Amino acid sequence: MLFLVAALMLLGVVLGTVAHAPLTVTGALAAVIVVWLGVFAVRERIGRRRRTSAH
């Protein structure tokens, strides 16, 4: 329960910051997050292929 409260508080802080940040800064940070998630997804997919082909 405390984790949920902390997550909601953090989300509120982040959304409040984004609301006051310039659009270019928000877009740049969103692009960084998209690239980060894309790299993570590719690494996970490669890792799963290696595990399933080895067995």
Tab-separated table of C-alpha atoms in Angstrom:
chain	number	residue	atom	x	y	z
A	1	MET	CA	0.000	0.000	0.000
A	2	LEU	CA	2.832	2.386	0.806
A	3	PHE	CA	4.392	1.616	-2.569
A	4	LEU	CA	1.160	2.629	-4.287
A	5	VAL	CA	0.978	5.887	-2.345
A	6	ALA	CA	4.629	6.660	-3.134
A	7	ALA	CA	4.107	5.863	-6.821
A	8	LEU	CA	1.056	8.114	-7.024
A	9	MET	CA	2.909	10.949	-5.280
A	10	LEU	CA	5.852	10.590	-7.670
A	11	LEU	CA	3.490	10.551	-10.641
A	12	GLY	CA	1.866	13.739	-9.401
A	13	VAL	CA	5.229	15.456	-9.042
A	14	VAL	CA	6.357	14.349	-12.492
A	15	LEU	CA	3.106	15.378	-14.177
A	16	GLY	CA	3.202	18.715	-12.393
A	17	THR	CA	6.743	19.290	-13.619
A	18	VAL	CA	5.817	18.373	-17.182
A	19	ALA	CA	2.894	20.780	-17.100
A	20	HIS	CA	5.265	23.664	-16.324
A	21	ALA	CA	8.152	22.627	-18.577
A	22	PRO	CA	8.457	23.994	-22.115
A	23	LEU	CA	7.092	21.773	-24.869
A	24	THR	CA	10.556	21.260	-26.408
A	25	VAL	CA	11.962	19.974	-23.110
A	26	THR	CA	9.006	17.660	-22.643
A	27	GLY	CA	9.382	16.336	-26.195
A	28	ALA	CA	13.111	15.765	-25.784
A	29	LEU	CA	12.623	13.880	-22.526
A	30	ALA	CA	9.830	11.819	-24.064
A	31	ALA	CA	12.127	10.908	-26.968
A	32	VAL	CA	14.851	9.804	-24.544
A	33	ILE	CA	12.366	7.607	-22.690
A	34	VAL	CA	11.094	6.077	-25.955
A	35	VAL	CA	14.646	5.213	-27.034
A	36	TRP	CA	15.414	3.782	-23.599
A	37	LEU	CA	12.305	1.580	-23.679
A	38	GLY	CA	13.064	0.512	-27.258
A	39	VAL	CA	16.573	-0.593	-26.337
A	40	PHE	CA	15.197	-2.469	-23.336
A	41	ALA	CA	12.592	-4.236	-25.491
A	42	VAL	CA	15.194	-5.291	-28.074
A	43	ARG	CA	17.538	-6.604	-25.372
A	44	GLU	CA	14.702	-8.568	-23.772
A	45	ARG	CA	13.658	-10.068	-27.104
A	46	ILE	CA	17.225	-11.104	-27.924
A	47	GLY	CA	17.637	-12.582	-24.458
A	48	ARG	CA	14.464	-14.626	-24.739
A	49	ARG	CA	15.436	-15.963	-28.157
A	50	ARG	CA	18.789	-17.142	-26.819
A	51	ARG	CA	17.176	-18.875	-23.836
A	52	THR	CA	14.472	-20.666	-25.853
A	53	SER	CA	16.775	-21.786	-28.670
A	54	ALA	CA	19.317	-23.225	-26.226
A	55	HIS	CA	16.761	-25.519	-24.569
